[in-house]
Amino acid sequence: MKNEKINECLNDLLTKAYDAEEGFKVAAERAEGHPSLVSFFKKQSEMRRAFGHELKQAISQHGGTPDKGSSIAAKAHQIWISVKDTLTPDHDGEAILEECIRGETVALADYDDKLNCTDLPADVKALISKQRASIASSLAANKAKEKAAD
């Protein structure tokens, strides 16, 4: 796989890492009154920031330039969380958690899509696999929190 394609793949994930970092920050703010969710969302935001640093390093190693900024889809998702939160009494942590689960499910699909590229170098595939495993773990934790809230 040419470096251009590798960097395109990694920059796509980098943009999504930026998006998720910001999305979890918003979720933490909206989950005020639910200390365990606030803590969880802050940790998720920090994890995505770390993903971003790892992806930037991989992009540079493969001769690319890391993108900056977030996607339009992420901004729409953050607005949806904000609107849903505004319409839900007492900053319903469960509603926010549902949106985070939806976002994590989409993130897993994005990572799976990237892992289906057979031409990725071993170092890139390992990085993507590691980050995907962390997201899968996060999704499982989100689902457990949602189940506990029921």
CSV table of C-alpha atoms in Angstrom, one decimal:
chain,number,residue,atom,x,y,z
A,1,MET,CA,0.0,0.0,0.0
A,2,LYS,CA,1.4,3.3,-0.9
A,3,ASN,CA,2.1,5.8,1.9
A,4,GLU,CA,-0.6,8.1,0.5
A,5,LYS,CA,-3.2,5.5,1.1
A,6,ILE,CA,-1.8,4.6,4.5
A,7,ASN,CA,-1.8,8.3,5.6
A,8,GLU,CA,-5.4,8.7,4.3
A,9,CYS,CA,-6.5,5.8,6.4
A,10,LEU,CA,-4.7,7.1,9.5
A,11,ASN,CA,-5.8,10.7,9.0
A,12,ASP,CA,-9.4,9.4,8.8
A,13,LEU,CA,-9.0,7.7,12.1
A,14,LEU,CA,-7.2,10.8,13.5
A,15,THR,CA,-10.1,13.0,12.6
A,16,LYS,CA,-12.4,10.5,14.3
A,17,ALA,CA,-10.2,10.5,17.4
A,18,TYR,CA,-10.4,14.3,17.6
A,19,ASP,CA,-14.2,13.9,17.2
A,20,ALA,CA,-14.5,11.3,19.9
A,21,GLU,CA,-12.2,13.3,22.3
A,22,GLU,CA,-14.5,16.3,21.9
A,23,GLY,CA,-17.6,14.2,22.1
A,24,PHE,CA,-16.6,12.6,25.4
A,25,LYS,CA,-15.8,16.1,26.8
A,26,VAL,CA,-19.3,17.2,25.9
A,27,ALA,CA,-20.8,14.1,27.4
A,28,ALA,CA,-18.9,14.7,30.6
A,29,GLU,CA,-20.2,18.2,30.8
A,30,ARG,CA,-23.8,17.0,30.1
A,31,ALA,CA,-23.6,14.2,32.6
A,32,GLU,CA,-23.2,16.6,35.5
A,33,GLY,CA,-24.9,15.1,38.5
A,34,HIS,CA,-23.7,11.6,37.5
A,35,PRO,CA,-20.2,11.5,39.0
A,36,SER,CA,-19.3,8.0,37.8
A,37,LEU,CA,-20.4,8.9,34.2
A,38,VAL,CA,-18.4,12.2,34.3
A,39,SER,CA,-15.3,10.3,35.4
A,40,PHE,CA,-15.8,7.6,32.8
A,41,PHE,CA,-16.4,10.1,29.9
A,42,LYS,CA,-13.3,12.1,30.9
A,43,LYS,CA,-11.2,9.0,30.8
A,44,GLN,CA,-12.6,8.2,27.4
A,45,SER,CA,-11.8,11.7,26.2
A,46,GLU,CA,-8.2,11.3,27.5
A,47,MET,CA,-7.9,7.9,25.8
A,48,ARG,CA,-9.0,9.4,22.4
A,49,ARG,CA,-6.4,12.2,22.9
A,50,ALA,CA,-3.8,9.5,23.3
A,51,PHE,CA,-5.1,7.7,20.2
A,52,GLY,CA,-4.6,11.0,18.3
A,53,HIS,CA,-1.0,11.3,19.4
A,54,GLU,CA,-0.3,7.7,18.4
A,55,LEU,CA,-1.9,8.2,15.0
A,56,LYS,CA,0.0,11.5,14.4
A,57,GLN,CA,3.2,9.6,15.1
A,58,ALA,CA,2.3,6.8,12.7
A,59,ILE,CA,1.3,9.3,10.0
A,60,SER,CA,4.7,11.1,10.4
A,61,GLN,CA,6.5,7.8,10.2
A,62,HIS,CA,4.9,7.0,6.9
A,63,GLY,CA,5.8,10.4,5.4
A,64,GLY,CA,2.4,12.1,5.9
A,65,THR,CA,1.1,15.3,7.5
A,66,PRO,CA,-1.5,14.9,10.3
A,67,ASP,CA,-4.8,16.5,9.6
A,68,LYS,CA,-6.3,19.0,12.1
A,69,GLY,CA,-9.9,19.5,13.0
A,70,SER,CA,-13.0,17.5,13.4
A,71,SER,CA,-15.7,16.2,11.0
A,72,ILE,CA,-19.1,17.6,10.3
A,73,ALA,CA,-20.7,14.4,11.4
A,74,ALA,CA,-19.1,14.7,14.8
A,75,LYS,CA,-20.4,18.3,15.2
A,76,ALA,CA,-23.9,17.1,14.3
A,77,HIS,CA,-23.6,14.3,16.9
A,78,GLN,CA,-22.4,16.7,19.6
A,79,ILE,CA,-25.3,19.0,18.8
A,80,TRP,CA,-27.7,16.1,19.0
A,81,ILE,CA,-26.4,15.1,22.4
A,82,SER,CA,-26.8,18.8,23.5
A,83,VAL,CA,-30.4,19.0,22.1
A,84,LYS,CA,-31.4,15.6,23.5
A,85,ASP,CA,-29.9,16.6,26.9
A,86,THR,CA,-31.8,19.9,26.8
A,87,LEU,CA,-35.0,18.1,26.2
A,88,THR,CA,-34.5,15.5,28.8
A,89,PRO,CA,-35.1,16.4,32.4
A,90,ASP,CA,-32.2,16.6,34.9
A,91,HIS,CA,-29.5,15.9,32.4
A,92,ASP,CA,-30.5,12.2,32.0
A,93,GLY,CA,-27.2,10.3,32.1
A,94,GLU,CA,-28.8,7.3,30.5
A,95,ALA,CA,-29.8,9.3,27.4
A,96,ILE,CA,-26.2,10.6,27.1
A,97,LEU,CA,-24.8,7.1,27.6
A,98,GLU,CA,-27.1,5.8,24.8
A,99,GLU,CA,-25.6,8.4,22.4
A,100,CYS,CA,-22.1,7.4,23.5
A,101,ILE,CA,-22.9,3.8,22.8
A,102,ARG,CA,-24.1,4.7,19.4
A,103,GLY,CA,-20.9,6.7,18.7
A,104,GLU,CA,-18.7,3.8,19.9
A,105,THR,CA,-20.6,1.4,17.7
A,106,VAL,CA,-19.9,3.6,14.7
A,107,ALA,CA,-16.2,3.9,15.7
A,108,LEU,CA,-15.9,0.1,15.8
A,109,ALA,CA,-17.3,-0.1,12.3
A,110,ASP,CA,-14.8,2.5,11.2
A,111,TYR,CA,-11.9,0.6,12.7
A,112,ASP,CA,-13.2,-2.7,11.2
A,113,ASP,CA,-13.3,-1.0,7.8
A,114,LYS,CA,-9.7,0.1,8.1
A,115,LEU,CA,-8.6,-3.3,9.3
A,116,ASN,CA,-10.2,-4.9,6.2
A,117,CYS,CA,-7.5,-3.2,4.1
A,118,THR,CA,-5.2,-6.1,3.4
A,119,ASP,CA,-2.3,-3.8,2.3
A,120,LEU,CA,-1.7,-2.1,5.7
A,121,PRO,CA,1.8,-2.5,7.0
A,122,ALA,CA,2.2,-4.6,10.2
A,123,ASP,CA,2.9,-1.6,12.4
A,124,VAL,CA,-0.2,0.3,11.2
A,125,LYS,CA,-2.4,-2.8,11.5
A,126,ALA,CA,-1.1,-3.4,15.1
A,127,LEU,CA,-1.9,0.2,16.1
A,128,ILE,CA,-5.4,0.1,14.6
A,129,SER,CA,-6.0,-3.3,16.2
A,130,LYS,CA,-4.9,-2.0,19.6
A,131,GLN,CA,-7.1,1.1,19.4
A,132,ARG,CA,-10.0,-1.0,18.2
A,133,ALA,CA,-9.7,-3.3,21.2
A,134,SER,CA,-9.8,-0.3,23.5
A,135,ILE,CA,-12.9,1.0,21.8
A,136,ALA,CA,-14.5,-2.4,22.1
A,137,SER,CA,-13.7,-2.5,25.8
A,138,SER,CA,-15.2,1.0,26.2
A,139,LEU,CA,-18.3,0.0,24.3
A,140,ALA,CA,-18.7,-3.1,26.6
A,141,ALA,CA,-18.3,-0.8,29.7
A,142,ASN,CA,-20.8,1.7,28.3
A,143,LYS,CA,-23.3,-1.2,27.7
A,144,ALA,CA,-22.7,-2.5,31.2
A,145,LYS,CA,-23.4,1.0,32.7
A,146,GLU,CA,-26.5,1.2,30.6
A,147,LYS,CA,-27.7,-2.2,31.8
A,148,ALA,CA,-27.0,-1.3,35.4
A,149,ALA,CA,-29.1,1.9,35.0
A,150,ASP,CA,-32.1,-0.1,33.8
